[in-house]
């Protein structure tokens, strides 16, 4: 043996011992879950335990749009209202309010606890993230750190305040889906993974926000490809084939569990604006337009708000100066998270970090929308990419994946501490990059940032010009606009950016000082992790608190309907009280006084051709875009007549031909249409259109279109019509799902019904025999009527609802049977064995 061999091995450096070293695994989990349980209460105390509740804009809009559905269900003893009559002339009810009639955890348990909103989705999200990170091999307190990062990014309080509740709920199930996948692909508990993944998929799909699901598919796809490659390298493709079958089966079972919901939406999508317009150019049809989809594109430099939230002014108001039309706040990853992200990226040896980095970076580029040239290519090539708008929302995936790398950073610190000073030196590079980034932002923002958006100077000039009856190009107007920006806007913006950059540097400094104390054995592992948890929580909760919409908080005892009724204008109330017709239906109204196509509040009181929806029927969107506000007087009067619009409201006088003022109060005017057509009427002749564009053009004012005399029908050529002045049509009953008419004619005729044309699910029977529903006047329904006395019955019972419900029941039953079987097996496994004594 040589002298070199006899040299004693240097002892590993050991951190200071503390409470964590003697704490059992069970107690660590209890401590971790207790921390996660308390944090949402701290952030949202007034609404969870206090006397307040959230009523965000979208919550109010949803309830207003769904009022007619609640009334229908109440009047018809619980029958499901599948068609909504009160928005955009009519649309499927499940695009407005998803009833989820097949029971599952969300409506059996979670819905009963809405009184403490938003605690439940927070706890679901935090619990799922914690479980996932423990499965990934992280210590309990490290898993707590990660759960805090993914749950308290500023985007969550922003969407809660805006009332985007289903978006938050959908996000809360993502960690559980990932945990199910992890068990399936990376453990020996594959059937437990199958069960968890199937249930989580079902709940995710039932949440009803496909955009969240779609965005995270890219993370799942990345994991699937990564794991498949690992199995290939290990020559275990047969095992991977079995895992792939289980993953596919769980997804299919989850989809079948929501067949009722998604079959209907898939059926609806081609007819909505998400499916494109029938009159658009071929290059533009089939999805959202590029401009519409990319309207909320994140600025490239604005991505720095992931670590310095107020760098571009924070939320909309006088402060925000970024690339988007407006914002309620940035996506904030966190200063502490960024430091450990760099440590994990540079010093951790787990190769999976490159997967998380790749997915997170890809979604950053997606968030840039039209600022990044490749996104137009992805928009045209990637399946489903063109169905969603708001590119900045991709950053929710970035925050999630970068947070996972941050956990690897903490793990690296715990491993490097064994090397003592040498290990600490290995952290200088990532810490230096983190600090250098802050210093560059501090210096660069003051030097190179304009603190002015491209469009606001002209907008301010236009406002000044309107107030002073001058041209926006007037020299004095331009000087005044420049003075406002330079003296009022820019100083505040510079101060916000500077303060948040200094805050970032301060937090980075504290975090690194804690690490140094740990490496010097002045602090144990437990106190290190608790300190980092506290620091990350303070960082994220204080920034998140900036964007809690206090104006959306009201007294807990206040009903949502009371808030909506308080927002109804005097004109809305008048129309709601007078819109009923003697024939048993309600006339439509047109609320011009308050952004009619982005406001559902009037729809609470009466049927409207306006409303609030991001997925309205493309037919009505075409009319709004090109057919309604046109003609010599600026509005298509015949279109108002055939849409059964009896009342129109405004906040100024409207001297329109055929309309008579019937109400005037508090500067709200209501005009009655003296020429409104009834719900159903016969025409003297039918004109045949060769295409949707041809049909649309024929109903424009410059074509002399008169809906009383002529009906424009697409494609059909064998419709016979003979004038019959004595023809009669009487409405026998009229509800959202069923309409019955008594008809009398002595000659063949054509009946036009002022209801929006929607082919899937609507069925017409004449004297008990099914007849065709013709697309008429581009967006209404028409029927060929032979001579004689008839009963015409319309009903809406789509197979997607009937059969879809049966499939959902069966799939969910299979899920629970699997879960019960696994639970019984688990109990039997640990049941004590009796010793036979002889």
Short mmCIF file of C-alpha atoms in Angstrom, two decimals, residues 189-662:
data_model
loop_
_atom_site.label_atom_id
_atom_site.label_comp_id
_atom_site.label_asym_id
_atom_site.label_seq_id
_atom_site.Cartn_x
_atom_site.Cartn_y
_atom_site.Cartn_z
CA UNK A 189 -47.92 2.06 -9.06
CA UNK A 190 -49.21 2.18 -12.60
CA UNK A 191 -52.85 1.39 -11.89
CA UNK A 192 -52.98 4.08 -9.22
CA UNK A 193 -51.45 6.38 -11.81
CA UNK A 194 -54.05 5.28 -14.35
CA UNK A 195 -56.88 6.02 -11.92
CA UNK A 196 -55.49 9.40 -10.85
CA UNK A 197 -54.70 10.46 -14.41
CA UNK A 198 -58.18 9.47 -15.65
CA UNK A 199 -59.98 11.28 -12.81
CA UNK A 200 -57.77 14.37 -13.14
CA UNK A 201 -58.31 14.42 -16.90
CA UNK A 202 -62.07 14.19 -16.37
CA UNK A 203 -62.07 17.08 -13.89
CA UNK A 204 -59.77 19.12 -16.13
CA UNK A 205 -62.03 18.65 -19.13
CA UNK A 206 -65.16 19.30 -17.04
CA UNK A 207 -63.70 22.61 -15.85
CA UNK A 208 -64.55 23.83 -19.32
CA UNK A 209 -61.56 25.95 -20.25
CA UNK A 210 -59.94 24.19 -23.24
CA UNK A 211 -57.35 26.95 -23.60
CA UNK A 212 -55.66 26.05 -20.30
CA UNK A 213 -55.75 22.36 -21.20
CA UNK A 214 -54.37 22.98 -24.68
CA UNK A 215 -51.47 25.09 -23.45
CA UNK A 216 -50.33 22.43 -20.98
CA UNK A 217 -50.57 19.70 -23.62
CA UNK A 218 -47.18 20.97 -24.79
CA UNK A 219 -45.67 20.11 -21.40
CA UNK A 220 -47.29 16.67 -21.40
CA UNK A 221 -46.12 16.06 -24.98
CA UNK A 222 -42.58 17.04 -23.99
CA UNK A 223 -42.61 14.67 -21.01
CA UNK A 224 -44.03 11.87 -23.12
CA UNK A 225 -41.33 12.23 -25.78
CA UNK A 226 -38.59 12.56 -23.15
CA UNK A 227 -39.68 9.44 -21.28
CA UNK A 228 -40.16 7.51 -24.49
CA UNK A 229 -36.59 8.32 -25.49
CA UNK A 230 -35.32 7.11 -22.10
CA UNK A 231 -37.16 3.80 -22.47
CA UNK A 232 -35.78 3.46 -26.01
CA UNK A 233 -32.21 3.98 -24.78
CA UNK A 234 -32.77 1.40 -22.04
CA UNK A 235 -34.16 -1.02 -24.66
CA UNK A 236 -37.52 -1.22 -22.88
CA UNK A 237 -39.80 -0.24 -25.73
CA UNK A 238 -42.20 -3.06 -24.87
CA UNK A 239 -42.64 -1.61 -21.37
CA UNK A 240 -43.12 1.85 -22.87
CA UNK A 241 -45.76 0.46 -25.20
CA UNK A 242 -47.73 -0.79 -22.19
CA UNK A 243 -47.36 2.55 -20.43
CA UNK A 244 -48.45 4.38 -23.58
CA UNK A 245 -51.55 2.18 -23.75
CA UNK A 246 -52.41 3.03 -20.13
CA UNK A 247 -51.84 6.76 -20.71
CA UNK A 248 -54.02 6.66 -23.84
CA UNK A 249 -56.67 4.68 -22.01
CA UNK A 250 -56.76 7.17 -19.13
CA UNK A 251 -57.09 10.11 -21.53
CA UNK A 252 -59.84 8.34 -23.46
CA UNK A 253 -61.66 7.48 -20.24
CA UNK A 254 -61.37 11.12 -19.16
CA UNK A 255 -62.74 12.28 -22.51
CA UNK A 256 -65.58 9.77 -22.36
CA UNK A 257 -66.33 11.01 -18.85
CA UNK A 258 -66.97 14.44 -20.38
CA UNK A 259 -68.57 13.22 -23.62
CA UNK A 260 -71.78 15.07 -22.79
CA UNK A 261 -69.90 18.35 -22.53
CA UNK A 262 -67.28 18.12 -25.25
CA UNK A 263 -69.34 16.38 -27.90
CA UNK A 264 -71.67 19.37 -27.76
CA UNK A 265 -68.78 21.82 -27.96
CA UNK A 266 -67.14 19.95 -30.84
CA UNK A 267 -70.49 20.02 -32.56
CA UNK A 268 -70.77 23.75 -31.94
CA UNK A 269 -67.21 24.81 -32.78
CA UNK A 270 -67.49 24.71 -36.61
CA UNK A 271 -70.47 27.06 -36.40
CA UNK A 272 -68.81 29.52 -33.99
CA UNK A 273 -66.21 32.18 -34.64
CA UNK A 274 -63.62 29.58 -33.60
CA UNK A 275 -64.57 27.65 -36.74
CA UNK A 276 -64.19 30.65 -39.03
CA UNK A 277 -66.61 32.64 -41.12
CA UNK A 278 -68.65 31.32 -44.06
CA UNK A 279 -68.15 34.60 -45.91
CA UNK A 280 -64.44 35.06 -45.17
CA UNK A 281 -61.76 34.45 -47.77
CA UNK A 282 -60.58 30.84 -47.92
CA UNK A 283 -57.25 31.81 -46.34
CA UNK A 284 -59.06 33.29 -43.34
CA UNK A 285 -61.70 30.63 -42.76
CA UNK A 286 -61.39 27.73 -40.35
CA UNK A 287 -60.35 29.57 -37.16
CA UNK A 288 -59.80 32.93 -35.52
CA UNK A 289 -58.21 35.65 -37.61
CA UNK A 290 -54.53 36.26 -36.94
CA UNK A 291 -55.10 39.84 -35.80
CA UNK A 292 -57.85 38.81 -33.38
CA UNK A 293 -55.92 35.83 -32.01
CA UNK A 294 -52.72 37.85 -31.48
CA UNK A 295 -54.37 41.00 -30.10
CA UNK A 296 -52.88 40.50 -26.61
CA UNK A 297 -49.31 39.69 -27.61
CA UNK A 298 -46.63 40.03 -24.95
CA UNK A 299 -43.86 42.47 -25.87
CA UNK A 300 -40.45 40.79 -26.10
CA UNK A 301 -38.79 43.08 -23.55
CA UNK A 302 -41.98 42.97 -21.50
CA UNK A 303 -41.08 39.35 -20.69
CA UNK A 304 -38.73 40.83 -18.08
CA UNK A 305 -41.82 41.42 -15.93
CA UNK A 306 -41.44 37.75 -14.98
CA UNK A 307 -38.82 39.02 -12.52
CA UNK A 308 -39.51 42.80 -12.29
CA UNK A 309 -43.31 43.09 -12.32
CA UNK A 310 -43.64 46.88 -12.53
CA UNK A 311 -41.00 47.32 -15.21
CA UNK A 312 -43.71 48.18 -17.73
CA UNK A 313 -46.05 49.87 -15.30
CA UNK A 314 -47.95 46.95 -13.81
CA UNK A 315 -51.63 47.09 -14.63
CA UNK A 316 -53.61 49.22 -17.04
CA UNK A 317 -54.20 52.81 -16.09
CA UNK A 318 -51.81 55.66 -16.52
CA UNK A 319 -48.84 53.48 -15.59
CA UNK A 320 -48.90 50.64 -18.14
CA UNK A 321 -46.94 51.32 -21.32
CA UNK A 322 -46.34 47.86 -22.78
CA UNK A 323 -47.24 46.38 -26.15
CA UNK A 324 -50.67 44.99 -25.23
CA UNK A 325 -53.89 47.02 -25.64
CA UNK A 326 -54.23 46.81 -21.86
CA UNK A 327 -53.54 44.52 -18.93
CA UNK A 328 -54.64 43.77 -15.40
CA UNK A 329 -51.08 42.91 -14.42
CA UNK A 330 -48.04 40.85 -15.41
CA UNK A 331 -47.18 37.18 -15.10
CA UNK A 332 -44.68 37.18 -12.23
CA UNK A 333 -42.34 34.24 -11.66
CA UNK A 334 -40.61 35.80 -8.65
CA UNK A 335 -37.14 37.07 -7.80
CA UNK A 336 -36.37 34.14 -5.48
CA UNK A 337 -37.65 31.67 -8.03
CA UNK A 338 -35.41 33.20 -10.71
CA UNK A 339 -32.29 32.88 -8.55
CA UNK A 340 -32.91 29.19 -7.93
CA UNK A 341 -33.96 28.72 -11.56
CA UNK A 342 -30.45 29.80 -12.56
CA UNK A 343 -28.85 27.60 -9.90
CA UNK A 344 -30.89 24.59 -11.02
CA UNK A 345 -30.16 25.23 -14.68
CA UNK A 346 -26.41 25.63 -14.21
CA UNK A 347 -25.59 23.34 -11.28
CA UNK A 348 -28.16 20.55 -11.25
CA UNK A 349 -27.29 17.36 -13.11
CA UNK A 350 -30.84 16.11 -13.81
CA UNK A 351 -31.26 16.13 -17.59
CA UNK A 352 -34.99 16.68 -17.29
CA UNK A 353 -34.23 20.33 -16.56
CA UNK A 354 -33.56 20.83 -20.26
CA UNK A 355 -37.05 19.57 -21.04
CA UNK A 356 -38.60 22.09 -18.62
CA UNK A 357 -36.35 24.82 -20.03
CA UNK A 358 -37.31 23.94 -23.60
CA UNK A 359 -41.06 23.93 -22.95
CA UNK A 360 -40.87 27.14 -20.88
CA UNK A 361 -38.81 28.92 -23.53
CA UNK A 362 -41.12 27.73 -26.32
CA UNK A 363 -44.16 29.09 -24.51
CA UNK A 364 -42.35 32.41 -23.99
CA UNK A 365 -41.95 32.71 -27.75
CA UNK A 366 -45.61 31.75 -28.20
CA UNK A 367 -46.58 34.55 -25.78
CA UNK A 368 -44.90 37.10 -28.06
CA UNK A 369 -47.61 36.59 -30.69
CA UNK A 370 -47.07 38.82 -33.70
CA UNK A 371 -43.77 40.11 -32.25
CA UNK A 372 -42.12 36.77 -33.10
CA UNK A 373 -42.06 35.85 -36.82
CA UNK A 374 -42.41 32.07 -36.38
CA UNK A 375 -45.73 32.41 -34.55
CA UNK A 376 -47.62 33.09 -37.77
CA UNK A 377 -46.22 29.79 -39.09
CA UNK A 378 -47.29 27.96 -35.89
CA UNK A 379 -50.70 29.65 -36.16
CA UNK A 380 -51.21 28.06 -39.58
CA UNK A 381 -49.55 24.69 -38.88
CA UNK A 382 -50.07 23.59 -35.27
CA UNK A 383 -53.45 21.88 -34.69
CA UNK A 384 -55.65 23.94 -32.38
CA UNK A 385 -53.24 26.88 -32.16
CA UNK A 386 -55.61 29.15 -34.12
CA UNK A 387 -58.57 28.48 -31.81
CA UNK A 388 -57.37 30.68 -28.95
CA UNK A 389 -56.48 34.30 -28.42
CA UNK A 390 -54.47 36.17 -25.76
CA UNK A 391 -50.92 34.91 -26.44
CA UNK A 392 -49.61 36.31 -23.13
CA UNK A 393 -51.52 33.54 -21.37
CA UNK A 394 -48.87 31.06 -22.60
CA UNK A 395 -46.68 32.43 -19.80
CA UNK A 396 -48.65 30.41 -17.26
CA UNK A 397 -46.87 27.33 -18.68
CA UNK A 398 -43.53 29.16 -18.53
CA UNK A 399 -44.01 29.98 -14.85
CA UNK A 400 -44.91 26.36 -14.11
CA UNK A 401 -41.94 24.81 -15.92
CA UNK A 402 -39.38 27.36 -14.70
CA UNK A 403 -40.64 26.82 -11.14
CA UNK A 404 -39.81 23.12 -11.51
CA UNK A 405 -36.24 24.07 -12.42
CA UNK A 406 -36.17 26.31 -9.32
CA UNK A 407 -36.77 23.23 -7.19
CA UNK A 408 -33.77 21.63 -8.83
CA UNK A 409 -31.84 24.73 -7.77
CA UNK A 410 -32.67 24.21 -4.09
CA UNK A 411 -31.85 20.53 -4.45
CA UNK A 412 -28.44 21.55 -5.87
CA UNK A 413 -27.74 23.76 -2.85
CA UNK A 414 -28.43 20.86 -0.49
CA UNK A 415 -26.07 18.66 -2.50
CA UNK A 416 -23.30 21.26 -2.88
CA UNK A 417 -23.25 22.09 0.83
CA UNK A 418 -21.35 18.83 1.37
CA UNK A 419 -18.43 20.42 -0.50
CA UNK A 420 -18.27 23.38 1.91
CA UNK A 421 -16.59 26.51 0.50
CA UNK A 422 -15.90 24.77 -2.78
CA UNK A 423 -19.60 24.11 -3.18
CA UNK A 424 -20.46 27.70 -2.32
CA UNK A 425 -18.10 28.97 -5.01
CA UNK A 426 -20.08 26.98 -7.57
CA UNK A 427 -23.09 29.18 -6.77
CA UNK A 428 -21.26 32.42 -7.55
CA UNK A 429 -21.93 32.15 -11.29
CA UNK A 430 -25.75 31.77 -11.14
CA UNK A 431 -25.95 34.32 -8.31
CA UNK A 432 -23.80 36.70 -10.35
CA UNK A 433 -26.04 36.28 -13.39
CA UNK A 434 -29.12 36.95 -11.24
CA UNK A 435 -27.58 40.09 -9.72
CA UNK A 436 -26.11 41.21 -13.05
CA UNK A 437 -29.51 40.90 -14.70
CA UNK A 438 -30.98 43.23 -12.09
CA UNK A 439 -28.16 45.75 -12.47
CA UNK A 440 -28.50 45.71 -16.27
CA UNK A 441 -32.24 46.30 -15.98
CA UNK A 442 -31.67 49.13 -13.50
CA UNK A 443 -29.13 50.88 -15.75
CA UNK A 444 -30.65 49.89 -19.09
CA UNK A 445 -34.22 50.86 -18.27
CA UNK A 446 -33.17 54.35 -17.24
CA UNK A 447 -31.07 54.72 -20.38
CA UNK A 448 -32.81 52.86 -23.19
CA UNK A 449 -36.49 52.47 -22.23
CA UNK A 450 -38.87 55.10 -23.62
CA UNK A 451 -41.55 54.55 -20.91
CA UNK A 452 -44.09 55.40 -23.58
CA UNK A 453 -46.25 53.14 -25.73
CA UNK A 454 -46.31 53.60 -29.47
CA UNK A 455 -49.97 54.59 -29.64
CA UNK A 456 -50.65 56.62 -26.51
CA UNK A 457 -49.25 59.97 -27.71
CA UNK A 458 -51.74 60.01 -30.58
CA UNK A 459 -54.55 58.81 -28.33
CA UNK A 460 -53.93 61.63 -25.85
CA UNK A 461 -53.75 64.12 -28.71
CA UNK A 462 -57.10 62.93 -30.02
CA UNK A 463 -58.69 63.32 -26.58
CA UNK A 464 -57.33 66.85 -26.23
CA UNK A 465 -58.45 67.70 -29.76
CA UNK A 466 -62.00 66.47 -29.09
CA UNK A 467 -62.24 68.49 -25.88
CA UNK A 468 -61.10 71.66 -27.64
CA UNK A 469 -62.65 71.10 -31.08
CA UNK A 470 -59.26 71.07 -32.75
CA UNK A 471 -57.35 68.75 -35.07
CA UNK A 472 -55.12 66.09 -33.43
CA UNK A 473 -52.31 67.37 -35.67
CA UNK A 474 -52.60 70.88 -34.26
CA UNK A 475 -49.20 72.01 -32.94
CA UNK A 476 -50.57 73.14 -29.56
CA UNK A 477 -52.46 69.86 -29.17
CA UNK A 478 -49.27 67.89 -29.87
CA UNK A 479 -47.30 70.02 -27.43
CA UNK A 480 -49.90 69.51 -24.71
CA UNK A 481 -49.93 65.72 -25.31
CA UNK A 482 -46.13 65.67 -25.10
CA UNK A 483 -46.21 67.69 -21.87
CA UNK A 484 -48.69 65.27 -20.25
CA UNK A 485 -46.56 62.25 -21.15
CA UNK A 486 -43.27 63.83 -20.06
CA UNK A 487 -44.47 65.38 -16.80
CA UNK A 488 -47.20 63.02 -15.60
CA UNK A 489 -46.65 59.57 -17.09
CA UNK A 490 -42.93 59.02 -17.51
CA UNK A 491 -41.74 60.05 -14.01
CA UNK A 492 -44.22 57.66 -12.38
CA UNK A 493 -43.27 54.84 -14.74
CA UNK A 494 -39.55 55.33 -14.18
CA UNK A 495 -40.12 55.32 -10.41
CA UNK A 496 -42.16 52.10 -10.56
CA UNK A 497 -39.50 50.36 -12.66
CA UNK A 498 -36.65 51.58 -10.47
CA UNK A 499 -38.31 50.60 -7.20
CA UNK A 500 -39.22 47.11 -8.40
CA UNK A 501 -35.73 46.53 -9.81
CA UNK A 502 -34.20 47.54 -6.47
CA UNK A 503 -36.71 45.27 -4.76
CA UNK A 504 -35.58 42.42 -7.01
CA UNK A 505 -31.90 43.03 -6.15
CA UNK A 506 -32.74 43.25 -2.44
CA UNK A 507 -34.59 39.90 -2.49
CA UNK A 508 -31.78 38.24 -4.45
CA UNK A 509 -29.29 39.56 -1.89
CA UNK A 510 -31.28 38.25 1.07
CA UNK A 511 -31.75 34.84 -0.55
CA UNK A 512 -28.05 34.48 -1.31
CA UNK A 513 -27.12 35.64 2.20
CA UNK A 514 -29.31 32.85 3.59
CA UNK A 515 -27.50 30.37 1.36
CA UNK A 516 -24.11 31.64 2.62
CA UNK A 517 -25.22 31.22 6.24
CA UNK A 518 -26.25 27.67 5.40
CA UNK A 519 -22.90 26.85 3.81
CA UNK A 520 -21.13 28.32 6.86
CA UNK A 521 -23.08 26.00 9.18
CA UNK A 522 -24.82 28.95 10.81
CA UNK A 523 -28.18 27.61 9.75
CA UNK A 524 -29.59 24.10 9.42
CA UNK A 525 -31.44 22.62 6.47
CA UNK A 526 -34.84 23.06 8.10
CA UNK A 527 -34.35 26.75 8.78
CA UNK A 528 -32.86 27.24 5.31
CA UNK A 529 -35.94 25.79 3.65
CA UNK A 530 -38.38 27.60 5.96
CA UNK A 531 -36.54 30.88 5.32
CA UNK A 532 -36.73 30.39 1.55
CA UNK A 533 -40.40 29.43 1.80
CA UNK A 534 -41.10 32.57 3.82
CA UNK A 535 -39.11 34.75 1.43
CA UNK A 536 -40.82 33.31 -1.67
CA UNK A 537 -44.24 33.64 -0.04
CA UNK A 538 -43.60 37.27 0.92
CA UNK A 539 -42.30 37.98 -2.57
CA UNK A 540 -45.25 36.47 -4.42
CA UNK A 541 -48.04 37.37 -2.01
CA UNK A 542 -47.04 41.04 -1.74
CA UNK A 543 -46.85 41.38 -5.53
CA UNK A 544 -50.04 39.37 -5.96
CA UNK A 545 -51.79 41.63 -3.48
CA UNK A 546 -51.18 44.56 -5.86
CA UNK A 547 -53.46 42.97 -8.40
CA UNK A 548 -56.34 41.84 -6.22
CA UNK A 549 -59.29 43.66 -7.69
CA UNK A 550 -60.89 45.20 -4.62
CA UNK A 551 -63.59 46.79 -6.77
CA UNK A 552 -64.76 43.22 -7.55
CA UNK A 553 -65.29 42.50 -3.83
CA UNK A 554 -68.74 43.02 -2.37
CA UNK A 555 -70.57 42.17 0.82
CA UNK A 556 -70.97 38.40 1.31
CA UNK A 557 -74.72 38.74 1.85
CA UNK A 558 -75.22 40.44 -1.49
CA UNK A 559 -76.72 38.20 -4.17
CA UNK A 560 -75.22 38.20 -7.64
CA UNK A 561 -78.60 38.96 -9.14
CA UNK A 562 -78.86 42.05 -6.94
CA UNK A 563 -75.59 43.36 -8.34
CA UNK A 564 -76.78 42.77 -11.90
CA UNK A 565 -80.13 44.43 -11.25
CA UNK A 566 -78.25 47.40 -9.86
CA UNK A 567 -76.35 47.66 -13.15
CA UNK A 568 -79.47 47.62 -15.34
CA UNK A 569 -80.11 50.99 -16.91
CA UNK A 570 -83.58 52.60 -16.83
CA UNK A 571 -83.84 51.73 -20.51
CA UNK A 572 -83.09 48.06 -19.81
CA UNK A 573 -85.81 47.98 -17.18
CA UNK A 574 -88.36 49.56 -19.50
CA UNK A 575 -87.62 47.12 -22.32
CA UNK A 576 -87.71 44.15 -19.94
CA UNK A 577 -91.16 45.21 -18.71
CA UNK A 578 -92.63 45.82 -22.19
CA UNK A 579 -90.99 43.29 -24.52
CA UNK A 580 -93.60 40.52 -24.13
CA UNK A 581 -95.90 40.01 -27.11
CA UNK A 582 -99.54 38.83 -26.98
CA UNK A 583 -98.52 35.82 -29.10
CA UNK A 584 -96.56 34.23 -26.24
CA UNK A 585 -92.99 35.16 -27.15
CA UNK A 586 -90.75 38.08 -26.16
CA UNK A 587 -89.52 40.65 -28.67
CA UNK A 588 -85.80 41.29 -28.90
CA UNK A 589 -84.07 44.50 -27.91
CA UNK A 590 -80.94 46.22 -29.17
CA UNK A 591 -79.06 48.09 -26.40
CA UNK A 592 -76.97 50.61 -28.31
CA UNK A 593 -76.28 52.65 -25.18
CA UNK A 594 -73.53 50.47 -23.64
CA UNK A 595 -71.17 48.43 -25.84
CA UNK A 596 -73.92 46.01 -26.96
CA UNK A 597 -71.66 43.21 -28.25
CA UNK A 598 -69.48 43.05 -25.16
CA UNK A 599 -72.05 43.37 -22.39
CA UNK A 600 -74.51 40.73 -21.21
CA UNK A 601 -76.23 42.79 -18.51
CA UNK A 602 -79.16 43.83 -20.77
CA UNK A 603 -79.64 40.13 -21.64
CA UNK A 604 -80.59 39.61 -18.00
CA UNK A 605 -83.78 41.60 -18.63
CA UNK A 606 -84.79 40.70 -22.20
CA UNK A 607 -83.68 38.82 -25.35
CA UNK A 608 -81.00 40.80 -27.15
CA UNK A 609 -78.94 40.60 -30.31
CA UNK A 610 -76.01 41.68 -28.16
CA UNK A 611 -74.30 39.96 -25.25
CA UNK A 612 -70.92 38.81 -24.01
CA UNK A 613 -69.19 35.74 -25.45
CA UNK A 614 -65.79 34.85 -26.84
CA UNK A 615 -67.31 32.11 -28.99
CA UNK A 616 -70.52 33.47 -30.49
CA UNK A 617 -72.01 31.99 -33.65
CA UNK A 618 -70.09 33.06 -36.75
CA UNK A 619 -73.35 33.98 -38.50
CA UNK A 620 -74.16 36.69 -35.97
CA UNK A 621 -70.53 37.86 -35.91
CA UNK A 622 -70.64 38.29 -39.70
CA UNK A 623 -73.78 40.38 -39.37
CA UNK A 624 -72.21 42.50 -36.63
CA UNK A 625 -69.02 43.01 -38.64
CA UNK A 626 -70.45 43.65 -42.10
CA UNK A 627 -74.23 43.64 -42.23
CA UNK A 628 -75.74 45.61 -39.37
CA UNK A 629 -74.13 49.03 -39.41
CA UNK A 630 -74.41 49.77 -43.10
CA UNK A 631 -76.63 51.64 -45.54
CA UNK A 632 -77.41 55.32 -46.06
CA UNK A 633 -78.48 55.96 -42.46
CA UNK A 634 -75.71 53.85 -40.95
CA UNK A 635 -77.86 50.94 -39.81
CA UNK A 636 -79.59 48.12 -41.69
CA UNK A 637 -83.24 48.77 -40.82
CA UNK A 638 -84.63 45.69 -42.58
CA UNK A 639 -82.22 43.52 -40.64
CA UNK A 640 -83.55 44.97 -37.37
CA UNK A 641 -87.09 44.23 -38.59
CA UNK A 642 -86.44 40.59 -39.51
CA UNK A 643 -84.51 40.01 -36.26
CA UNK A 644 -87.72 40.79 -34.37
CA UNK A 645 -86.16 43.84 -32.67
CA UNK A 646 -88.97 45.93 -31.26
CA UNK A 647 -86.95 48.22 -28.99
CA UNK A 648 -83.65 49.99 -29.33
CA UNK A 649 -82.03 51.96 -26.50
CA UNK A 650 -79.41 54.69 -26.59
CA UNK A 651 -78.01 57.54 -24.50
CA UNK A 652 -78.70 60.13 -27.15
CA UNK A 653 -81.54 60.97 -29.50
CA UNK A 654 -81.79 58.68 -32.54
CA UNK A 655 -84.06 60.10 -35.26
CA UNK A 656 -84.38 56.82 -37.19
CA UNK A 657 -87.19 56.22 -39.72
CA UNK A 658 -89.76 53.77 -38.46
CA UNK A 659 -88.74 54.21 -34.78
CA UNK A 660 -90.74 56.19 -32.24
CA UNK A 661 -89.47 57.45 -28.89
CA UNK A 662 -91.39 55.72 -26.05
#
